[in-house]
DNA sequence: ATTTTCAGCGTACGCGTGTACACTATTTTT
DNA sequence: AAAAATAGTGTACACGCGTACGCTGAAAAT
């Protein structure tokens, strides 16, 4: 039961995942990636792919999971920074922009598959974003004493704004990051202000 | 110079455009559309396609232009409604949601190509969205006496939120439209509130 | 009336694709 | 020690793709 076989299999599986991730770029999306390309990049015969995934879709969903994981690590990182003092909004945006710089292709994967043609992919990406939103929602509710509903609306709007800024960041060059970040920070302040003002006046929200 | 020939050509060109638009759906994106499929749907031999477009890309950019046009018509429609009285935010959101209901596939095209693999497509979509944002910006600046910068930030954030809601709308069923619209309206109020509060205190915006 | 232009067609080619199938070599189970 | 399981290979197939090329018939220009 040494598992020398299972071990090797796991290793090859990783090679496939890494090969797929490695081929993603601004010009190449996951959906335009072929089974053969991935297998070749991983140093495998095309048919060997099937020993690990039934489908390119199955591989893709695995990638989305990885991306979600990376995103959650990012949040932990942001929280650590915040605990050491500093503006929540500012630190969050800066951390997110760093994420884009270092993981552009992973972020592109999420953006693209969110509006892609596979319902399973869309659901997977939306699930990851929902986790992301929910954690922010809890934080806001606790830190700012907000009503559950107001906190959710703020968290949801903030995540939308930040993701959109991330999307913009992918297409501009590094010298403009600062300006984009500042604009985003200010927009998040608008939202935070609005949320605070409307808090306790939830009666204004029609059902 | 009756142009009976040019006339027929224009007609065929439209058939190609309509064929492409007609094939778009939640499961089929423009980038997964082949020249042959489009030509076939338009009742043409594959090679005849080249008499009208050099490329599928060229057709695609034409579609994006059409989509932008539709979007601008939408705005005109919204303005008309507003002039007849009613909350700006509410009417805008409702108009946009109606647009999604009636033009889901066109909106999908914009969403998808905005994060797609072709720089030309991304630029074209972003240009359309910029027009959209700028018109809203002008309106806000005039109607609410806002600083140019605050107005821009508000317009930009608002468009982002509305587009994101539109994206969500594509994947839910009609019975939940109302709730989504209400959430979006409330989020836009947050932003409007924040913009008003920060107006005249632009010094807070670091450069 | 003659010539030129050109939208649309049909044939044909090479290419990359997903995957079925039979085979091998090694690990794991019996 | 023998048998079973299985990760990986190589060959082979049918398919849809973009597009090069030559042709045709009708419209437009001469």
Coordinates of C-alpha atoms (C1' of nucleotides) in Angstrom, one line a residue:
Chain A
X1 CA 0.0 0.0 0.0
X2 CA 2.9 2.4 -0.5
X3 CA 0.7 4.0 -3.2
X4 CA 3.7 4.7 -5.5
X5 CA 1.2 4.4 -8.3
X6 CA -1.4 6.8 -6.9
X7 CA 1.4 9.2 -6.1
X8 CA 2.6 9.2 -9.7
X9 CA -1.0 9.7 -10.9
X10 CA -1.5 12.7 -8.7
X11 CA 1.7 14.2 -10.0
X12 CA 0.6 13.8 -13.6
X13 CA -2.8 15.2 -12.8
X14 CA -1.0 18.3 -11.5
X15 CA 1.0 18.5 -14.7
X16 CA -2.2 18.7 -16.6
X17 CA -3.7 21.4 -14.4
X18 CA -0.5 23.4 -14.6
X19 CA -0.2 22.9 -18.3
X20 CA -3.7 24.3 -18.7
X21 CA -3.1 27.2 -16.4
X22 CA 0.2 27.9 -18.2
X23 CA -1.5 28.2 -21.5
X24 CA -4.0 30.8 -20.4
X25 CA -3.3 34.4 -21.5
X26 CA -5.0 37.5 -22.6
X27 CA -5.1 36.0 -26.1
X28 CA -6.0 32.4 -25.1
X29 CA -9.0 31.5 -23.1
X30 CA -9.8 28.2 -21.5
X31 CA -12.6 27.5 -23.9
X32 CA -10.3 27.9 -26.8
X33 CA -7.9 25.4 -25.3
X34 CA -7.9 21.9 -26.8
X35 CA -7.5 18.6 -25.0
X36 CA -4.5 17.9 -27.3
X37 CA -2.8 21.1 -26.6
X38 CA -3.0 20.6 -22.9
X39 CA -1.9 17.0 -23.1
X40 CA 1.0 17.9 -25.2
X41 CA 2.1 20.7 -22.9
X42 CA 1.9 18.3 -20.0
X43 CA 4.1 15.8 -22.0
X44 CA 1.4 13.3 -22.4
X45 CA -0.2 11.4 -25.2
X46 CA -3.6 12.9 -26.0
X47 CA -5.4 9.8 -25.0
X48 CA -3.8 9.7 -21.6
X49 CA -5.8 12.8 -20.7
X50 CA -8.8 10.5 -20.1
X51 CA -7.0 8.7 -17.2
X52 CA -7.5 11.9 -15.2
X53 CA -10.4 13.9 -16.6
X54 CA -13.4 12.7 -18.6
X55 CA -13.6 16.0 -20.3
X56 CA -12.0 19.4 -20.8
X57 CA -15.0 20.7 -18.8
X58 CA -13.9 18.6 -15.8
X59 CA -10.4 20.1 -15.9
X60 CA -11.9 23.6 -16.3
X61 CA -14.1 23.2 -13.2
X62 CA -11.0 22.1 -11.3
X63 CA -9.2 25.3 -12.4
X64 CA -12.1 27.4 -11.2
X65 CA -11.8 25.7 -7.8
X66 CA -8.1 26.5 -7.7
X67 CA -8.9 30.1 -8.6
X68 CA -11.5 30.3 -5.8
X69 CA -8.8 28.9 -3.4
X70 CA -6.4 31.6 -4.5
X71 CA -9.0 34.2 -4.0
X72 CA -9.7 33.1 -0.5
X73 CA -6.0 33.1 0.4
X74 CA -6.0 36.7 -0.9
X75 CA -8.7 37.6 1.5
X76 CA -6.9 36.1 4.4
X77 CA -3.9 38.1 3.4
X78 CA -5.9 41.3 3.3
X79 CA -7.4 40.6 6.7
X80 CA -3.9 40.1 8.2
X81 CA -2.8 43.5 6.8
X82 CA -5.9 45.2 8.2
X83 CA -5.3 43.8 11.6
X84 CA -2.0 45.5 11.6
X85 CA -3.8 48.8 11.1
X86 CA -4.9 50.8 8.1
X87 CA -8.0 51.7 6.1
X88 CA -10.0 48.7 5.3
X89 CA -11.1 49.9 1.9
X90 CA -7.6 51.0 0.9
X91 CA -5.9 47.9 1.9
X92 CA -8.5 45.7 0.3
X93 CA -8.2 47.4 -3.0
X94 CA -4.5 47.4 -3.0
X95 CA -4.4 43.7 -2.1
X96 CA -6.8 43.0 -4.9
X97 CA -4.8 44.9 -7.4
X98 CA -1.7 43.0 -6.3
X99 CA -3.6 39.8 -6.9
X100 CA -4.4 40.9 -10.5
X101 CA -0.8 41.7 -11.1
X102 CA 0.4 38.3 -10.0
X103 CA -2.5 36.1 -11.1
X104 CA -3.9 37.9 -14.2
X105 CA -4.6 34.7 -16.0
X106 CA -6.5 33.1 -13.1
X107 CA -8.6 36.2 -12.7
X108 CA -9.2 36.2 -16.5
X109 CA -10.4 32.7 -16.2
X110 CA -13.0 33.7 -13.6
X111 CA -14.1 36.7 -15.6
X112 CA -14.5 34.8 -18.8
X113 CA -16.2 31.7 -17.5
X114 CA -18.6 33.8 -15.5
X115 CA -20.2 34.9 -18.7
X116 CA -19.3 31.7 -20.6
X117 CA -21.4 29.1 -22.4
X118 CA -21.3 26.4 -19.7
X119 CA -23.9 26.6 -17.0
X120 CA -21.7 24.5 -14.7
X121 CA -18.8 26.9 -15.1
X122 CA -21.0 30.0 -14.5
X123 CA -22.4 28.4 -11.4
X124 CA -19.0 27.5 -10.1
X125 CA -17.6 31.0 -10.6
X126 CA -20.7 32.6 -9.1
X127 CA -20.3 30.3 -6.1
X128 CA -16.8 31.5 -5.5
X129 CA -17.8 35.1 -5.8
X130 CA -20.6 34.5 -3.4
X131 CA -18.2 33.1 -0.8
X132 CA -16.1 36.2 -1.3
X133 CA -19.1 38.5 -0.9
X134 CA -20.4 36.7 2.1
X135 CA -17.2 37.0 4.1
X136 CA -17.1 40.7 3.3
X137 CA -20.7 41.0 4.4
X138 CA -20.1 39.4 7.7
X139 CA -17.1 41.6 8.3
X140 CA -19.1 44.8 7.4
X141 CA -22.0 43.8 9.5
X142 CA -19.8 43.2 12.6
X143 CA -17.4 46.1 12.1
X144 CA -19.9 48.7 11.2
X145 CA -23.0 47.5 13.1
X146 CA -25.0 47.3 9.9
X147 CA -28.4 45.7 9.3
X148 CA -28.0 42.3 7.6
X149 CA -29.6 43.6 4.4
X150 CA -27.7 46.8 4.2
X151 CA -24.5 45.0 4.8
X152 CA -25.3 42.5 2.0
X153 CA -26.1 45.3 -0.4
X154 CA -22.9 47.1 0.4
X155 CA -20.8 43.9 0.2
X156 CA -22.3 42.9 -3.1
X157 CA -21.9 46.4 -4.6
X158 CA -18.3 46.6 -3.4
X159 CA -17.3 43.2 -4.8
X160 CA -18.9 44.2 -8.1
X161 CA -16.9 47.5 -8.2
X162 CA -13.7 45.8 -7.3
X163 CA -14.0 43.0 -9.8
X164 CA -14.8 45.5 -12.5
X165 CA -11.7 47.5 -11.6
X166 CA -9.7 44.3 -11.7
X167 CA -11.1 43.6 -15.1
X168 CA -10.0 47.1 -16.2
X169 CA -6.6 46.6 -14.6
X170 CA -5.9 43.7 -17.0
X171 CA -6.0 46.0 -20.0
X172 CA -4.0 49.0 -18.8
X173 CA -0.3 49.3 -18.1
X174 CA 1.3 49.4 -14.7
X175 CA 1.8 53.1 -14.6
X176 CA -2.0 53.7 -14.4
X177 CA -2.7 51.2 -11.6
X178 CA -2.4 53.9 -9.0
X179 CA -5.1 56.1 -10.6
X180 CA -7.4 53.2 -11.1
X181 CA -6.9 52.1 -7.5
X182 CA -7.7 55.6 -6.2
X183 CA -10.9 55.8 -8.3
X184 CA -12.0 52.5 -7.0
X185 CA -11.3 53.4 -3.4
X186 CA -13.3 56.6 -3.8
X187 CA -16.2 54.6 -5.3
X188 CA -16.2 52.2 -2.4
X189 CA -16.3 55.2 -0.1
X190 CA -19.4 56.4 -1.8
X191 CA -21.0 53.0 -1.3
X192 CA -19.9 52.8 2.3
X193 CA -21.3 56.3 3.0
X194 CA -24.5 55.5 1.4
X195 CA -24.8 52.2 3.3
X196 CA -24.2 54.0 6.6
X197 CA -26.7 56.7 5.9
X198 CA -29.4 54.3 4.9
X199 CA -28.7 52.0 7.9
X200 CA -31.6 51.7 10.3
X201 CA -33.9 53.1 7.6
X202 CA -34.4 49.8 5.9
X203 CA -38.1 50.6 5.6
X204 CA -37.1 52.5 2.5
X205 CA -36.4 49.2 0.8
X206 CA -39.5 48.1 -1.0
X207 CA -40.1 44.4 -1.2
Chain B
X1 CA -26.8 53.7 -61.4
X2 CA -30.0 52.1 -60.1
X3 CA -27.8 50.2 -57.8
X4 CA -29.9 47.0 -58.0
X5 CA -26.7 45.2 -57.5
X6 CA -25.5 47.1 -54.4
X7 CA -29.0 46.7 -53.0
X8 CA -28.9 43.0 -53.2
X9 CA -25.5 42.9 -51.7
X10 CA -26.7 45.0 -48.7
X11 CA -29.6 42.6 -48.3
X12 CA -27.3 39.6 -48.2
X13 CA -25.0 41.3 -45.7
X14 CA -27.9 41.8 -43.4
X15 CA -28.8 38.2 -43.7
X16 CA -25.3 37.3 -42.5
X17 CA -25.5 39.7 -39.6
X18 CA -29.0 38.4 -38.6
X19 CA -27.8 34.8 -39.0
X20 CA -25.0 35.5 -36.6
X21 CA -27.2 37.3 -34.1
X22 CA -29.8 34.5 -34.4
X23 CA -27.3 31.8 -33.5
X24 CA -26.2 33.5 -30.3
X25 CA -27.6 32.0 -27.1
X26 CA -26.7 31.3 -23.5
X27 CA -25.0 28.1 -24.8
X28 CA -23.4 29.6 -27.9
X29 CA -21.0 32.5 -27.9
X30 CA -19.9 34.5 -30.9
X31 CA -16.4 33.1 -30.6
X32 CA -17.7 29.6 -30.8
X33 CA -19.5 30.4 -34.0
X34 CA -17.9 29.3 -37.3
X35 CA -17.9 31.0 -40.6
X36 CA -19.5 28.0 -42.1
X37 CA -22.4 27.9 -39.6
X38 CA -23.2 31.6 -40.2
X39 CA -23.0 31.2 -44.0
X40 CA -25.2 28.2 -43.9
X41 CA -27.8 29.9 -41.6
X42 CA -27.8 32.8 -44.1
X43 CA -28.4 30.4 -47.0
X44 CA -25.0 31.1 -48.5
X45 CA -22.1 29.0 -49.7
X46 CA -19.2 29.2 -47.2
X47 CA -17.0 31.0 -49.6
X48 CA -19.5 33.6 -50.4
X49 CA -19.0 34.9 -46.9
X50 CA -15.8 36.6 -48.1
X51 CA -17.7 38.9 -50.4
X52 CA -19.0 40.7 -47.3
X53 CA -16.5 40.3 -44.5
X54 CA -12.8 39.4 -44.6
X55 CA -13.1 37.6 -41.3
X56 CA -15.4 36.4 -38.6
X57 CA -13.8 39.1 -36.5
X58 CA -15.0 41.8 -38.9
X59 CA -18.6 40.5 -38.6
X60 CA -18.2 40.4 -34.9
X61 CA -17.1 44.0 -34.7
X62 CA -20.2 44.9 -36.7
X63 CA -22.3 43.1 -34.2
X64 CA -20.8 45.0 -31.4
X65 CA -21.6 48.2 -33.2
X66 CA -25.2 47.1 -33.6
X67 CA -25.3 46.3 -29.9
X68 CA -24.0 49.8 -29.0
X69 CA -26.7 51.3 -31.2
X70 CA -29.3 49.3 -29.4
X71 CA -27.9 50.5 -26.1
X72 CA -28.1 54.1 -27.1
X73 CA -31.6 53.7 -28.3
X74 CA -32.3 52.3 -24.8
X75 CA -30.9 55.4 -23.2
X76 CA -33.1 57.6 -25.3
X77 CA -36.1 55.6 -24.3
X78 CA -35.1 55.9 -20.6
X79 CA -34.7 59.7 -21.0
X80 CA -38.2 60.0 -22.5
X81 CA -39.7 58.1 -19.6
X82 CA -37.8 60.3 -17.1
X83 CA -39.0 63.5 -18.7
X84 CA -42.6 62.3 -18.1
X85 CA -41.7 62.2 -14.4
X86 CA -40.5 59.5 -12.0
X87 CA -37.4 58.6 -10.1
X88 CA -34.4 58.6 -12.4
X89 CA -32.7 55.7 -10.7
X90 CA -35.8 53.5 -10.7
X91 CA -36.7 54.2 -14.3
X92 CA -33.2 53.7 -15.5
X93 CA -33.0 50.3 -13.8
X94 CA -36.4 49.2 -15.0
X95 CA -35.6 50.2 -18.6
X96 CA -32.3 48.4 -18.4
X97 CA -34.0 45.2 -17.1
X98 CA -36.5 45.4 -20.0
X99 CA -33.6 45.6 -22.4
X100 CA -32.1 42.5 -20.9
X101 CA -35.4 40.7 -21.3
X102 CA -35.7 41.6 -24.9
X103 CA -32.1 41.6 -26.0
X104 CA -30.5 39.0 -23.9
X105 CA -28.3 37.7 -26.6
X106 CA -27.0 41.1 -27.6
X107 CA -26.2 41.9 -24.0
X108 CA -24.4 38.5 -23.7
X109 CA -22.3 39.4 -26.7
X110 CA -21.2 42.6 -25.0
X111 CA -20.4 40.9 -21.7
X112 CA -18.5 38.1 -23.3
X113 CA -16.5 40.0 -25.7
X114 CA -15.5 42.5 -23.1
X115 CA -13.4 39.9 -21.4
X116 CA -12.7 38.0 -24.6
X117 CA -9.4 37.2 -26.4
X118 CA -9.5 39.8 -29.1
X119 CA -8.1 43.2 -28.2
X120 CA -10.1 44.8 -30.9
X121 CA -13.4 43.4 -29.5
X122 CA -12.5 44.4 -26.0
X123 CA -11.7 47.9 -27.2
X124 CA -15.0 48.2 -29.2
X125 CA -17.1 47.0 -26.3
X126 CA -15.4 49.3 -23.8
X127 CA -15.9 52.2 -26.2
X128 CA -19.6 51.6 -26.2
X129 CA -19.7 51.4 -22.5
X130 CA -17.7 54.6 -22.2
X131 CA -20.3 56.4 -24.4
X132 CA -23.0 55.1 -22.1
X133 CA -21.1 56.2 -19.0
X134 CA -20.3 59.6 -20.4
X135 CA -23.9 60.4 -21.2
X136 CA -24.9 59.4 -17.7
X137 CA -22.1 61.5 -16.3
X138 CA -23.2 64.6 -18.2
X139 CA -26.7 64.1 -16.9
X140 CA -25.7 63.7 -13.3
X141 CA -23.4 66.7 -13.4
X142 CA -26.1 68.9 -14.7
X143 CA -29.0 67.6 -12.8
X144 CA -27.3 67.3 -9.4
X145 CA -24.7 70.1 -9.7
X146 CA -21.8 67.7 -9.1
X147 CA -18.1 68.3 -9.6
X148 CA -16.9 66.7 -12.9
X149 CA -14.9 64.2 -11.0
X150 CA -17.5 63.1 -8.6
X151 CA -20.0 62.9 -11.4
X152 CA -17.7 60.6 -13.3
X153 CA -17.0 58.4 -10.4
X154 CA -20.7 58.0 -9.7
X155 CA -21.6 57.4 -13.3
X156 CA -18.9 54.8 -13.7
X157 CA -19.9 53.0 -10.5
X158 CA -23.5 53.1 -11.4
X159 CA -22.9 51.6 -14.9
X160 CA -20.8 48.9 -13.4
X161 CA -23.5 48.0 -10.9
X162 CA -26.3 48.0 -13.5
X163 CA -24.3 45.9 -16.0
X164 CA -23.5 43.4 -13.3
X165 CA -27.2 43.2 -12.4
X166 CA -27.9 42.7 -16.1
X167 CA -25.5 39.9 -16.1
X168 CA -27.2 38.3 -13.1
X169 CA -30.6 38.8 -14.7
X170 CA -29.5 36.6 -17.6
X171 CA -29.3 33.6 -15.3
X172 CA -32.4 33.9 -13.1
X173 CA -36.0 33.4 -14.0
X174 CA -38.4 36.2 -14.5
X175 CA -40.1 35.9 -11.1
X176 CA -36.9 37.1 -9.4
X177 CA -36.4 40.1 -11.7
X178 CA -38.3 42.4 -9.2
X179 CA -36.1 41.6 -6.3
X180 CA -32.9 42.0 -8.3
X181 CA -34.1 45.3 -9.6
X182 CA -34.9 46.5 -6.1
X183 CA -31.5 45.6 -4.8
X184 CA -29.9 47.3 -7.7
X185 CA -32.0 50.4 -7.2
X186 CA -31.0 50.5 -3.5
X187 CA -27.3 50.1 -4.4
X188 CA -27.5 53.0 -6.8
X189 CA -29.0 55.1 -4.0
X190 CA -26.0 54.2 -1.8
X191 CA -23.7 55.5 -4.6
X192 CA -25.8 58.6 -5.2
X193 CA -25.9 59.4 -1.5
X194 CA -22.1 58.9 -1.2
X195 CA -21.5 61.1 -4.3
X196 CA -23.6 63.9 -2.9
X197 CA -22.0 63.8 0.5
X198 CA -18.5 63.8 -1.0
X199 CA -19.3 66.6 -3.5
X200 CA -17.4 69.8 -2.9
X201 CA -14.9 67.8 -0.8
X202 CA -12.9 66.6 -3.7
X203 CA -9.8 67.4 -1.8
X204 CA -10.2 64.0 -0.3
X205 CA -9.4 62.4 -3.6
X206 CA -5.7 61.8 -3.6
X207 CA -4.0 61.9 -6.9
Chain C
dA1 C1' -23.5 45.9 -78.7
dT2 C1' -19.4 44.7 -76.4
dT3 C1' -16.7 44.4 -72.5
dT4 C1' -15.9 44.5 -67.6
dT5 C1' -17.2 43.7 -62.9
dC6 C1' -18.5 40.9 -59.3
dA7 C1' -21.9 38.2 -56.0
dG8 C1' -22.4 33.7 -55.4
dC9 C1' -21.2 28.6 -56.2
dG10 C1' -18.8 24.0 -56.1
dT11 C1' -14.8 21.5 -55.6
dA12 C1' -10.9 20.4 -53.2
dC13 C1' -7.1 20.6 -49.9
dG14 C1' -4.6 20.3 -45.5
dC15 C1' -5.2 20.8 -40.7
dG16 C1' -6.4 20.1 -35.9
dT17 C1' -9.9 18.1 -33.4
dG18 C1' -12.1 14.4 -30.0
dT19 C1' -11.9 9.8 -29.1
dA20 C1' -12.2 4.5 -30.0
dC21 C1' -9.3 0.6 -29.7
dA22 C1' -5.6 -2.6 -28.9
dC23 C1' -1.2 -2.9 -26.6
dT24 C1' 2.7 -2.5 -23.0
dA25 C1' 4.9 -2.2 -18.7
dT26 C1' 4.6 -1.8 -14.0
dT27 C1' 2.3 -1.8 -9.7
dT28 C1' -1.0 -4.0 -6.8
dT29 C1' -3.8 -7.7 -5.3
dT30 C1' -4.5 -12.4 -4.6
Chain D
dA1 C1' 4.5 -16.8 -7.8
dA2 C1' 0.4 -15.9 -10.5
dA3 C1' -3.3 -12.9 -11.7
dA4 C1' -5.6 -8.5 -12.0
dA5 C1' -5.6 -3.6 -12.5
dT6 C1' -4.2 0.5 -14.6
dA7 C1' -1.2 4.7 -16.2
dG8 C1' 0.5 5.8 -20.4
dT9 C1' 1.4 4.9 -25.7
dG10 C1' 0.5 4.7 -30.8
dT11 C1' -2.4 4.1 -34.5
dA12 C1' -6.4 5.3 -36.9
dC13 C1' -10.8 7.4 -38.0
dA14 C1' -14.4 10.7 -39.2
dC15 C1' -15.4 15.3 -38.7
dG16 C1' -15.7 20.4 -39.2
dC17 C1' -12.9 24.0 -40.1
dG18 C1' -10.8 28.1 -43.0
dT19 C1' -9.9 29.1 -47.5
dA20 C1' -7.6 28.8 -52.4
dC21 C1' -9.1 28.5 -57.0
dG22 C1' -11.8 28.5 -61.1
dC23 C1' -16.3 29.1 -62.9
dT24 C1' -21.0 31.3 -64.1
dG25 C1' -24.5 34.5 -65.0
dA26 C1' -26.3 38.9 -64.4
dA27 C1' -25.6 43.8 -63.7
dA28 C1' -22.8 47.8 -64.9
dA29 C1' -19.7 50.4 -67.7
dT30 C1' -18.0 51.4 -72.1

